[in-house]
Coordinates of C-alpha atoms in Angstrom, one line a residue:
X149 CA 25.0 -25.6 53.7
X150 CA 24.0 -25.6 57.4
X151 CA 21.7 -23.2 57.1
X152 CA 19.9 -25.8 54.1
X153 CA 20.4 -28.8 56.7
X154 CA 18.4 -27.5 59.0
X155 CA 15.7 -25.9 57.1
X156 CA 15.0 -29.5 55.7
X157 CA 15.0 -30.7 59.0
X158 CA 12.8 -28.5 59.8
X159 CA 10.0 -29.3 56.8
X160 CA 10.6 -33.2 57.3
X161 CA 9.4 -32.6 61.3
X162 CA 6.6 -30.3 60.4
X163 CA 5.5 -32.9 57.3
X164 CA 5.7 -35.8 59.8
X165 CA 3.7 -33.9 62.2
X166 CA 1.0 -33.7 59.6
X167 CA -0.4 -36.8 60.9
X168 CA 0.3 -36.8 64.7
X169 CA -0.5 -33.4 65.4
X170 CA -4.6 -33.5 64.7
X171 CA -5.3 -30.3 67.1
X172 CA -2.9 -28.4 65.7
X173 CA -3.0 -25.8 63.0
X174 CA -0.6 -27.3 60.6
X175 CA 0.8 -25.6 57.7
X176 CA -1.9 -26.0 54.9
X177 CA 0.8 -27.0 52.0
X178 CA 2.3 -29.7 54.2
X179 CA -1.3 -31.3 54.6
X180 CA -2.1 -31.1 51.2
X181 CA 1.5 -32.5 49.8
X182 CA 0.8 -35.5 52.1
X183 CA -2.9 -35.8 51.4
X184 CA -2.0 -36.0 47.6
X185 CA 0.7 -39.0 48.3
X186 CA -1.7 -40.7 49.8
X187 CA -3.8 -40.3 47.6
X188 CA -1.3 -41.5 44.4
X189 CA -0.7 -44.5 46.9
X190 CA -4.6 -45.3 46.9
X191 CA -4.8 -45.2 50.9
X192 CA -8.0 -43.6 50.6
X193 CA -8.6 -42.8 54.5
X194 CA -5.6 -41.1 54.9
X195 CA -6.1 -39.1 51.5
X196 CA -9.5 -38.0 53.1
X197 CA -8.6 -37.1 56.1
X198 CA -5.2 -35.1 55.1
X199 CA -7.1 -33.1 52.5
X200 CA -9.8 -32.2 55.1
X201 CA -7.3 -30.6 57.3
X202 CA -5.3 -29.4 54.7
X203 CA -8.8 -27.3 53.8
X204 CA -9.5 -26.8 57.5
X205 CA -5.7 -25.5 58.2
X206 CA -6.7 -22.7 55.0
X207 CA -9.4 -21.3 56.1
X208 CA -7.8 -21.0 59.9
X209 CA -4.7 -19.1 58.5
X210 CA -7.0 -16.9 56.3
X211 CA -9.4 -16.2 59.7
X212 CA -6.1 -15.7 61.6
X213 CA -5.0 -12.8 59.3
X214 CA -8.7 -11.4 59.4
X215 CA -8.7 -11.3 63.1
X216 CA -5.2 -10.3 63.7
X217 CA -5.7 -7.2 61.3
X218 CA -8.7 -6.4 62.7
X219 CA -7.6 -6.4 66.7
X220 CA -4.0 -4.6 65.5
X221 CA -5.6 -2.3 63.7
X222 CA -6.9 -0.6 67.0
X223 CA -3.7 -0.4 68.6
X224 CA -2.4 2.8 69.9
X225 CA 0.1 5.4 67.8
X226 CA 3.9 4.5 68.7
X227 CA 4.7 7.2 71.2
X228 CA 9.0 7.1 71.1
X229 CA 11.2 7.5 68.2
X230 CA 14.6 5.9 67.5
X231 CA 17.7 8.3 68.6
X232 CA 18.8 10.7 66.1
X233 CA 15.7 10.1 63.7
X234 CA 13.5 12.4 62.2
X235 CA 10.2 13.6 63.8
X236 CA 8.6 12.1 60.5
X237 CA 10.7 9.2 60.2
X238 CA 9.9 8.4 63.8
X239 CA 6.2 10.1 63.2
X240 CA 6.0 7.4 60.2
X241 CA 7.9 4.3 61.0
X242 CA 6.9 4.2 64.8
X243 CA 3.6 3.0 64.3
X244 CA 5.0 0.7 61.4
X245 CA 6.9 -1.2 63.9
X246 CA 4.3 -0.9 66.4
X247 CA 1.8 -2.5 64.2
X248 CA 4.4 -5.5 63.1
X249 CA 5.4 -6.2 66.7
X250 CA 1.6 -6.7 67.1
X251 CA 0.6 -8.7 64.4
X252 CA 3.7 -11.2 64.9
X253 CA 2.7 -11.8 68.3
X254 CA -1.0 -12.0 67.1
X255 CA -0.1 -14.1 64.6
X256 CA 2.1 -16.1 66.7
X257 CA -0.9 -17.1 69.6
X258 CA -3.2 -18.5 66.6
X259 CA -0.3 -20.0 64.5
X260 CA 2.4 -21.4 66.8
X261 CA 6.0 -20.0 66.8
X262 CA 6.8 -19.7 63.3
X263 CA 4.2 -17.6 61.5
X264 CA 6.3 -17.6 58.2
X265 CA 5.9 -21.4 58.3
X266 CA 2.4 -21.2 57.0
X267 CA 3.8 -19.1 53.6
X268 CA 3.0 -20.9 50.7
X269 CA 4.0 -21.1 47.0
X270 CA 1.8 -19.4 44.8
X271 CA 1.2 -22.8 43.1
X272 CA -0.8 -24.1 46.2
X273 CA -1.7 -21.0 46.8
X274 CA -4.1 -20.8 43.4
X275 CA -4.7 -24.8 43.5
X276 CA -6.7 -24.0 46.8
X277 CA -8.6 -20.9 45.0
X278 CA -9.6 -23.4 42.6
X279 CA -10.6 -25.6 45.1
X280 CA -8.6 -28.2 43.9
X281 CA -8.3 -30.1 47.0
X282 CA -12.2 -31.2 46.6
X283 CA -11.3 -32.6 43.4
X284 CA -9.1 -35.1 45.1
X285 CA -11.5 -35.4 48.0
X286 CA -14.4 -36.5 45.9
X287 CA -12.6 -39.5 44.3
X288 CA -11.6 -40.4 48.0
X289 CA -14.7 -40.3 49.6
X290 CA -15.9 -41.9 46.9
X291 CA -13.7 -45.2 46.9
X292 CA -14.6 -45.2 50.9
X293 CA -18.3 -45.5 49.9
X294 CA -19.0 -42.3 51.5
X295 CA -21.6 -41.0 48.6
X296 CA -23.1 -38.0 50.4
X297 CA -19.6 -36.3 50.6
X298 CA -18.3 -37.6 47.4
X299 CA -20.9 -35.7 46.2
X300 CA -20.9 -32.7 47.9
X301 CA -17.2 -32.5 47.4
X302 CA -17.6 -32.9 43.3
X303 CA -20.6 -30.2 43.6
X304 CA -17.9 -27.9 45.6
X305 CA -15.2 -28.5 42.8
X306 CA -17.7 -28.0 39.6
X307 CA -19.4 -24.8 41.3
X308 CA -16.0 -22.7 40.9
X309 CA -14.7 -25.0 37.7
X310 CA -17.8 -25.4 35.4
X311 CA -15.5 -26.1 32.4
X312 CA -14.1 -29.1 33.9
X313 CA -15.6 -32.0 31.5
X314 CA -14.5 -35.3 33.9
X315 CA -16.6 -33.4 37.1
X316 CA -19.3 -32.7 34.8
X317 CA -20.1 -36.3 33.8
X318 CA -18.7 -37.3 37.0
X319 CA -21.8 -34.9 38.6
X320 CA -24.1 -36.5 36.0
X321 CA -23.4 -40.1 37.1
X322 CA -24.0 -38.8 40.9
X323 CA -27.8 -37.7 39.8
X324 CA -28.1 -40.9 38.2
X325 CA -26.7 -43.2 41.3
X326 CA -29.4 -44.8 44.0
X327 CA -29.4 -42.3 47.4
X328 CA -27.7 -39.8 46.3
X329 CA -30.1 -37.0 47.5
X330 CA -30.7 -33.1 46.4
X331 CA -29.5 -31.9 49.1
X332 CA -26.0 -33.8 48.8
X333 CA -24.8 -31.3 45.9
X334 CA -23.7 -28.5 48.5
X335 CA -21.6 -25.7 47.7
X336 CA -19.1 -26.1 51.0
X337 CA -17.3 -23.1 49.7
X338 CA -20.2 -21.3 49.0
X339 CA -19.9 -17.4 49.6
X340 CA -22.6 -16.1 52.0
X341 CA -22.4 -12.6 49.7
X342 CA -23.5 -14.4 46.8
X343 CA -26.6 -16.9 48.2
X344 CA -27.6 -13.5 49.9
X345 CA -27.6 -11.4 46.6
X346 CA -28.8 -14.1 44.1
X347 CA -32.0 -14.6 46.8
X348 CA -32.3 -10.6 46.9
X349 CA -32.2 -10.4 42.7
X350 CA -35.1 -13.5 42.7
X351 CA -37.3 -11.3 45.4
X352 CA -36.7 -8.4 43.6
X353 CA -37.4 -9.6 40.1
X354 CA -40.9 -11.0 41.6
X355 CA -41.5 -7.8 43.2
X356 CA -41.7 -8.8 46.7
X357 CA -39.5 -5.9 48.4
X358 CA -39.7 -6.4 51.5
X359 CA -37.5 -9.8 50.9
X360 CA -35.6 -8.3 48.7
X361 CA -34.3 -5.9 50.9
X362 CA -33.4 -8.1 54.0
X363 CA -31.4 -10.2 51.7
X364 CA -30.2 -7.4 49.8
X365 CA -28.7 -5.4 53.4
X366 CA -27.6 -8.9 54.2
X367 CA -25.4 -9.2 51.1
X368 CA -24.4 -6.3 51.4
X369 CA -22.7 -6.6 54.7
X370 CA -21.2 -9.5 53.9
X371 CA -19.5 -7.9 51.0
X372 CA -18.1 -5.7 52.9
X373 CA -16.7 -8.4 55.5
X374 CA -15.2 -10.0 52.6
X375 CA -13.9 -7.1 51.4
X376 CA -11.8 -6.9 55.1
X377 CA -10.6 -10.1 54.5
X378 CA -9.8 -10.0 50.9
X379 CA -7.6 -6.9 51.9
X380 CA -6.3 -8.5 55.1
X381 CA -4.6 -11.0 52.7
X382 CA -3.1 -8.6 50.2
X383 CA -0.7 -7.7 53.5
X384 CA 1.7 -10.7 53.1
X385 CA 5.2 -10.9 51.7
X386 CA 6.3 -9.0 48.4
X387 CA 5.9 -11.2 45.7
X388 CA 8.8 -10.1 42.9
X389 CA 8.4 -11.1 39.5
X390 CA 12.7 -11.7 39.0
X391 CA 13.4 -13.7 42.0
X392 CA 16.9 -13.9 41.0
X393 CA 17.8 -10.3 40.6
X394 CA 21.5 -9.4 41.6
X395 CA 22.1 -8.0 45.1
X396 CA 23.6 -4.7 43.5
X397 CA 20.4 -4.1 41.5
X398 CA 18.4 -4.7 45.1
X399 CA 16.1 -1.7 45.4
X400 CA 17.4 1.2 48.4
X401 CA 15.2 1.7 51.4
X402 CA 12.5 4.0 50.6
X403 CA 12.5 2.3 47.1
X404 CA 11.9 -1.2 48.5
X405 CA 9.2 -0.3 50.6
X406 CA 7.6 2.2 48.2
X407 CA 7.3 -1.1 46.1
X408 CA 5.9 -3.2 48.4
X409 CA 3.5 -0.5 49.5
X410 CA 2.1 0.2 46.3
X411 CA 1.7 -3.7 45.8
X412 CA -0.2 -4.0 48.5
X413 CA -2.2 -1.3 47.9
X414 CA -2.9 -2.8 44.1
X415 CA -4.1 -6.1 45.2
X416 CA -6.8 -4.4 48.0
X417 CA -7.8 -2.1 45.2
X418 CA -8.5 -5.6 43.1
X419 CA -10.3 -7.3 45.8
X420 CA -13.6 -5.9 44.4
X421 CA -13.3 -7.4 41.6
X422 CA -12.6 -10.6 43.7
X423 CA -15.8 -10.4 45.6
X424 CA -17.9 -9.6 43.0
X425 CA -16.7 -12.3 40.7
X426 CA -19.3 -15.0 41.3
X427 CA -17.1 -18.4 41.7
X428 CA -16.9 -20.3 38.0
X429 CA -17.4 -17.1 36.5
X430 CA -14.7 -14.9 34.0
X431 CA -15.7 -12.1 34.8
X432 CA -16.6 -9.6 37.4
X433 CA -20.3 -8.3 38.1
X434 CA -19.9 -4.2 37.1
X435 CA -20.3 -1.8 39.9
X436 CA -21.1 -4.1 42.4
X437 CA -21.2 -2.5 45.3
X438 CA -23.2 0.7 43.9
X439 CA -25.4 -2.0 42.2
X440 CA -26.5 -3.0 45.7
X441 CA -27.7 0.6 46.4
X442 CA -29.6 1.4 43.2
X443 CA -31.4 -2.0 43.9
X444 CA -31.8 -0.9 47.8
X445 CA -33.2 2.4 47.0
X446 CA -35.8 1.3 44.8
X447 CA -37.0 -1.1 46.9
X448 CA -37.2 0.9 49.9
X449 CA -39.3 3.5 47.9
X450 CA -41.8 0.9 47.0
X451 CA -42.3 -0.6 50.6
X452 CA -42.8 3.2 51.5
X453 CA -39.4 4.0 53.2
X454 CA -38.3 6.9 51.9
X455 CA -36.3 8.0 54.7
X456 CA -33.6 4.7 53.8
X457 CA -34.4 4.9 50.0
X458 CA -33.2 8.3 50.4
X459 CA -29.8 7.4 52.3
X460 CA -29.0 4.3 50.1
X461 CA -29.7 7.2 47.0
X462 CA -27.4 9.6 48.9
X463 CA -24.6 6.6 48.9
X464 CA -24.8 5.8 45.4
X465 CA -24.3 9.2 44.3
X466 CA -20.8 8.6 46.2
X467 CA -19.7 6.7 43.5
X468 CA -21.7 8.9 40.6
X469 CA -22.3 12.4 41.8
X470 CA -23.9 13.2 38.3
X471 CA -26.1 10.5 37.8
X472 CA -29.5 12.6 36.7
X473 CA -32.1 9.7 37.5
X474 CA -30.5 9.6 41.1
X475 CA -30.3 13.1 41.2
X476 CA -34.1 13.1 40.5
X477 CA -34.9 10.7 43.3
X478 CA -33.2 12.5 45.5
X479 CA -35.1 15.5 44.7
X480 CA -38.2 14.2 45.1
X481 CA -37.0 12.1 48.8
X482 CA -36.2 15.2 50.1
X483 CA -39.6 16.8 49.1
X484 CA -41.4 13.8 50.5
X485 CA -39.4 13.8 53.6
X486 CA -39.8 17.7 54.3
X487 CA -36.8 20.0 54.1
X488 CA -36.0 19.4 57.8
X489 CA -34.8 16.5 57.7
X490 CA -31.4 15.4 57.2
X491 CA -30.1 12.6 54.1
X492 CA -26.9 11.7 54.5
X493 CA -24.9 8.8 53.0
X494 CA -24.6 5.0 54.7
X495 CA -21.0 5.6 57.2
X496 CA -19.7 2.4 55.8
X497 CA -19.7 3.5 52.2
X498 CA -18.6 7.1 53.0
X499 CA -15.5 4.9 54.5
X500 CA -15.3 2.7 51.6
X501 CA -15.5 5.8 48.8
X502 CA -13.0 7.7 51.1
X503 CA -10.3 5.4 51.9
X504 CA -10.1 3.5 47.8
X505 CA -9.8 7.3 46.4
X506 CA -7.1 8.0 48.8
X507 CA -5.7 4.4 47.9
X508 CA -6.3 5.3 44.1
X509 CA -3.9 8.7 44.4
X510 CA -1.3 6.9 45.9
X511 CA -1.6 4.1 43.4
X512 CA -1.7 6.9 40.4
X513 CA 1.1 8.9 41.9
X514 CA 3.4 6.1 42.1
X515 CA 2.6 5.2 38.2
X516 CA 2.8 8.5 37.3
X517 CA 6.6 9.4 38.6
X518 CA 7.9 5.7 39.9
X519 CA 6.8 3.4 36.4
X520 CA 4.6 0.9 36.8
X521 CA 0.9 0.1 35.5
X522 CA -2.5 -0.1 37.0
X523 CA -5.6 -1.5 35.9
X524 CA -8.1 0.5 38.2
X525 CA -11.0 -1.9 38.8
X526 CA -13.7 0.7 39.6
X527 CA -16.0 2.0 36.5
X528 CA -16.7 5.3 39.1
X529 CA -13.3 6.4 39.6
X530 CA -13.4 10.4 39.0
X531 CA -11.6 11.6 36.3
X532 CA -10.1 14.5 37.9
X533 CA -8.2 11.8 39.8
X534 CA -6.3 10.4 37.2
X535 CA -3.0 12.7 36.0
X536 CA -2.9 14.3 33.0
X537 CA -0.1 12.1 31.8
X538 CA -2.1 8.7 32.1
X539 CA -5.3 10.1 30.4
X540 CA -3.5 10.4 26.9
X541 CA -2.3 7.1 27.6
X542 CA -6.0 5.6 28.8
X543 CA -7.1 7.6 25.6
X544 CA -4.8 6.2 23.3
X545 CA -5.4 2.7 24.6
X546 CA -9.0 3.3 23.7
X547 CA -8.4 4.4 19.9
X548 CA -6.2 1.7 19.9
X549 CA -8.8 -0.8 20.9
X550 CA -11.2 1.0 18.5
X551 CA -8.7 0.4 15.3
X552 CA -8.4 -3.7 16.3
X553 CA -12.2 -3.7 16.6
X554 CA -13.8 -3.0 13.5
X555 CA -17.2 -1.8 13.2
X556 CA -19.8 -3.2 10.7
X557 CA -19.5 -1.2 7.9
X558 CA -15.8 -1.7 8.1
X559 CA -16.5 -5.7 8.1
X560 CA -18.3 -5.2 5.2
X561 CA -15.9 -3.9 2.9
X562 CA -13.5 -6.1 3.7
X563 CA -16.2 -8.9 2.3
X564 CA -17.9 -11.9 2.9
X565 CA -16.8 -14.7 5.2
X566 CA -14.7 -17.3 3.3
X567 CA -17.5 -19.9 4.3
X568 CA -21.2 -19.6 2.9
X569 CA -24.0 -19.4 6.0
X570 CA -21.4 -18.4 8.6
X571 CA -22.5 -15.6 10.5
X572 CA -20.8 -13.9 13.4
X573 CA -22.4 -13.4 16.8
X574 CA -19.8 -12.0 18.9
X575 CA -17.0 -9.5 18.4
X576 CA -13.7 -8.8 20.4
X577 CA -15.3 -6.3 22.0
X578 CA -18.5 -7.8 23.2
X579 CA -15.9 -10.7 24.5
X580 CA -13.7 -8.4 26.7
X581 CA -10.4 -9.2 24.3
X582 CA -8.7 -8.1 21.1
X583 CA -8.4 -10.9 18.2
X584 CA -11.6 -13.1 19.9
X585 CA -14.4 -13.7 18.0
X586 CA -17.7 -16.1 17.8
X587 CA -19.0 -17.6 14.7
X588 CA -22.2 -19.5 14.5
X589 CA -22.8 -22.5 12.3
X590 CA -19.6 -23.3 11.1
X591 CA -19.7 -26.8 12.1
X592 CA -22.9 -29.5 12.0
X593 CA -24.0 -30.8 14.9
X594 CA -22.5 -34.6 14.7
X595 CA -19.1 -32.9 14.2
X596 CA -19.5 -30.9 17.0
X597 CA -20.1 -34.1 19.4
X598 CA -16.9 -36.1 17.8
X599 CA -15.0 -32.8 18.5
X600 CA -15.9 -33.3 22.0
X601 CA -15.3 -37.1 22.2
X602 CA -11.5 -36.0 21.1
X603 CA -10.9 -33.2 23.5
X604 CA -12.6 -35.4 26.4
X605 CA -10.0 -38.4 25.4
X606 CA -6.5 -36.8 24.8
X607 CA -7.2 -32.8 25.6
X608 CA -4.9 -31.0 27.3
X609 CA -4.2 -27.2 29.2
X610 CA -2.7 -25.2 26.4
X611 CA -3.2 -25.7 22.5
X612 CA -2.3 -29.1 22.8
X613 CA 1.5 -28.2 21.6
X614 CA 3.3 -26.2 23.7
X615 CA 0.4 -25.7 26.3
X616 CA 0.2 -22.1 25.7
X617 CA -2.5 -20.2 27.1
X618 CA -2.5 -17.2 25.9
X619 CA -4.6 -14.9 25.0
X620 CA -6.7 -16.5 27.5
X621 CA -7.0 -15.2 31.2
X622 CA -6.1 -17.3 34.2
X623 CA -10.2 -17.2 34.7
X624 CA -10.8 -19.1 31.3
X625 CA -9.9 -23.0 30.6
X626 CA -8.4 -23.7 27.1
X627 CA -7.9 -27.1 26.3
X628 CA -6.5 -28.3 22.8
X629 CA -5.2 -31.2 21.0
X630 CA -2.4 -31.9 18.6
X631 CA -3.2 -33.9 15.3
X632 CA -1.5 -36.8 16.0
X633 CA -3.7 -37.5 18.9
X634 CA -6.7 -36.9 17.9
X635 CA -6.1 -39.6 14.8
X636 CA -4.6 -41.6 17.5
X637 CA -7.6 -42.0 19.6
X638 CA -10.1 -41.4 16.6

């Protein structure tokens, strides 16, 4: 009960210090719960200015981690071992210990104190990767008159939330207001990876390579930084699904941090998909990385370069060793280039390949003999890496997939549609899901606007009864409606 006392205490002095503390990194959550009240309460100024540094306090913590990571991550092996260990306990856990005695005192010069005061629910923690906070911040700025950032905070929202039908009128009445300039819809989230790429795709589409490739090699080093960071994050606490779990069914030693291990090493395996996912989009670009390097390679050769066409062709085939068309390139690099000289693969990537197979065996291993599941993210992951147990099952996952999906001829003896001019345009697997499926023409065009009207009025997250989701992702927005509502505010 003391224990409680105190640890309320403590979040009523750190919540109060919100506002009297403005140099201070402050724990993101705090700043947000009070920018929110504020903003129920209508005191607009505060609202603004709580949710700013609630925003500013987020991307500190996440550049804290980066940095801390990175500077730990060169520190030296742990030369001692505890009495009466093993030489590979003490070969193993030394530079464990080593490694959290640095990052806590790391952490502790950027954050204050209390590092752990900055861990968050995962609530807030996906609120914020919605940008969430710029939906409040809009409506504030607004109501202060402050147009320019009303605007550029709605354009931040709708960029990563392009579903969201009160932003998108609310973006519509913005183009339509007096002063509101181009230039105010500015992504302030916006991901230098993805302005760099999107520019090199436009160069490269109009065939001016030269451009292409500078933006190109510029994405492609920021994709990489992100990467850092997107793994640098994966390193926080275990998050179990069974917070309640008895103390006798508590997981032993090497158990517990077998667990955790392999979590973390899940989520960095994942963070590919996170950079490559282009904010507001479901799903994730394929290949990105290698993409970047078939794009590279061709451009190269058509400035004349063949010396780099021929490394960025020796770092795809990283990823696809028996890709003939690459193959063939390389072939005919090398006789450009003269058999003296040397093609070798980009460092960076060999690093990258290197260290998410290692990361991939570890992962497969502990599937394979501890339980567990894992959705590998990569389309290049060598087969031979996979065990034998866990192809049958990928193969049988496949059939199964095959047998829900049915191909035309199948569609066509089960018979017409039961409605006449109904055709469909998309099947389950062309949408990435079992039992999803587009059909075009089913309703007329007036319908299709009072549809909206209703879902715009009374819609809700979920089917409109129980707010169930499924079988959408956490990417998708369903919205739904029960009957009652929809006569009630037709």
């Amino acid at each position: 009960m003391a224990s409680l006392l105190r640890l309320c205490l403590l979040l009523l002095l750190l919540s109060s210090a919100a506002a009297t503390s403005p140099g201070r990194l402050l724990p993101y959550d705090l700043l947000y719960a009070d920018g929110v009240r504020a903003y129920f309460a209508r005191d607009w100024g505060r609202a603004a200015e709580l949710l700013q540094r609630a925003l500013h306090s987020y991307a500190g913590l996440r550049a804290a981690r980066r940095a801390c990571r990175a500077a730990c991550d060169g520190e030296a092996a742990f030369a001692g071992g505890a009495a009466g260990a093993g030489p590979w306990e003490a070969a193993l856990f030394g530079p464990v210990l080593q490694r959290a005695d640095c990052l806590q005192h790391c952490l502790g010069r950027r954050l204050g104190p209390a590092p752990s005061a900055h861990r968050a629910s995962r609530a807030i923690r996906r609120d914020f990767e919605r940008r969430e906070p710029y939906n409040y911040l809009q409506v504030a700025f607004f109501q202060l008159k402050k147009l320019d950032r009303a605007v550029s905070a709605a354009h931040t929202f709708f960029v990563a939330n392009p579903q969201h039908l009160q932003m998108r009128e609310d973006i519509e009445k913005y183009r339509r207001m007096s002063g509101v300039k181009s230039d105010n819809f500015r992504d302030l989230e916006a991901t230098p990876h993805w302005e760099a790429y999107e520019a090199g795709l436009q160069h490269y589409n109009a065939d001016e390579y030269l451009q292409a490739v500078a933006r190109l090699e510029e994405s492609l080093t920021e994709v990489l930084s992100a990467l850092e960071e997107c793994r640098a994050l994966c390193e926080g606490p275990r998050e179990d699904e069974d917070e309640e779990e008895e103390e006798e069914m508590q997981p032993g030693l090497y158990e517990a941090i077998a667990a955790h291990y392999i979590q973390v090493l899940k989520c960095r395996q994942q963070c590919v998909l996170e950079i490559a996912t282009k904010p507001g989009r479901i799903s994730a670009t394929e290949d990105f990385i290698p993409s970047h390097l078939d794009l590279l390679q061709f451009a190269y050769d058509q400035v004349g370069n063949q010396a780099l066409a021929a490394e960025c062709a020796a770092s795809y085939l990283l990823f696809y060793p028996m890709d003939e068309p690459m193959l063939e390139k390389m072939k005919q690099y090398r006789t450009e280039l003269g058999e003296d000289a040397t093609v070798t693969a980009r460092e960076s990537i060999q690093q990258y390949v290197q260290r998410s197979l290692m990361e991939k065996k570890l992962i497969y291993y502990a599937v394979e003999h501890l339980g567990g599941t894992f959705n590998d993210p990569d389309l290049w992951t060598p087969d031979e890496l996979i065990p034998e147990s866990l192809k049958e099952k990928h193969r049988e996952d496949q059939e199964k997939q095959k047998q829900e999906t049915p191909d035309v001829e199948e569609r066509e003896k089960r018979g017409p549609l039961p409605f006449e001019g109904i055709a469909v345009t998309m099947d389950s697997r062309q949408m990435n899901g079992t039992q999803r499926v587009v059909f075009d023409r089913v309703l007329t065009e007036s319908e299709c606007k009072d549809l909206l009207q209703l879902t715009k009025a009374a819609g809700e997250a979920g089917d409109g009864y129980r707010a169930r989701r499924s079988p959408h992702t956490p990417h998708e927005r369903f919205e739904g409606l029960t009957v009652l509502k929809a006569v009630q505010v037709s």
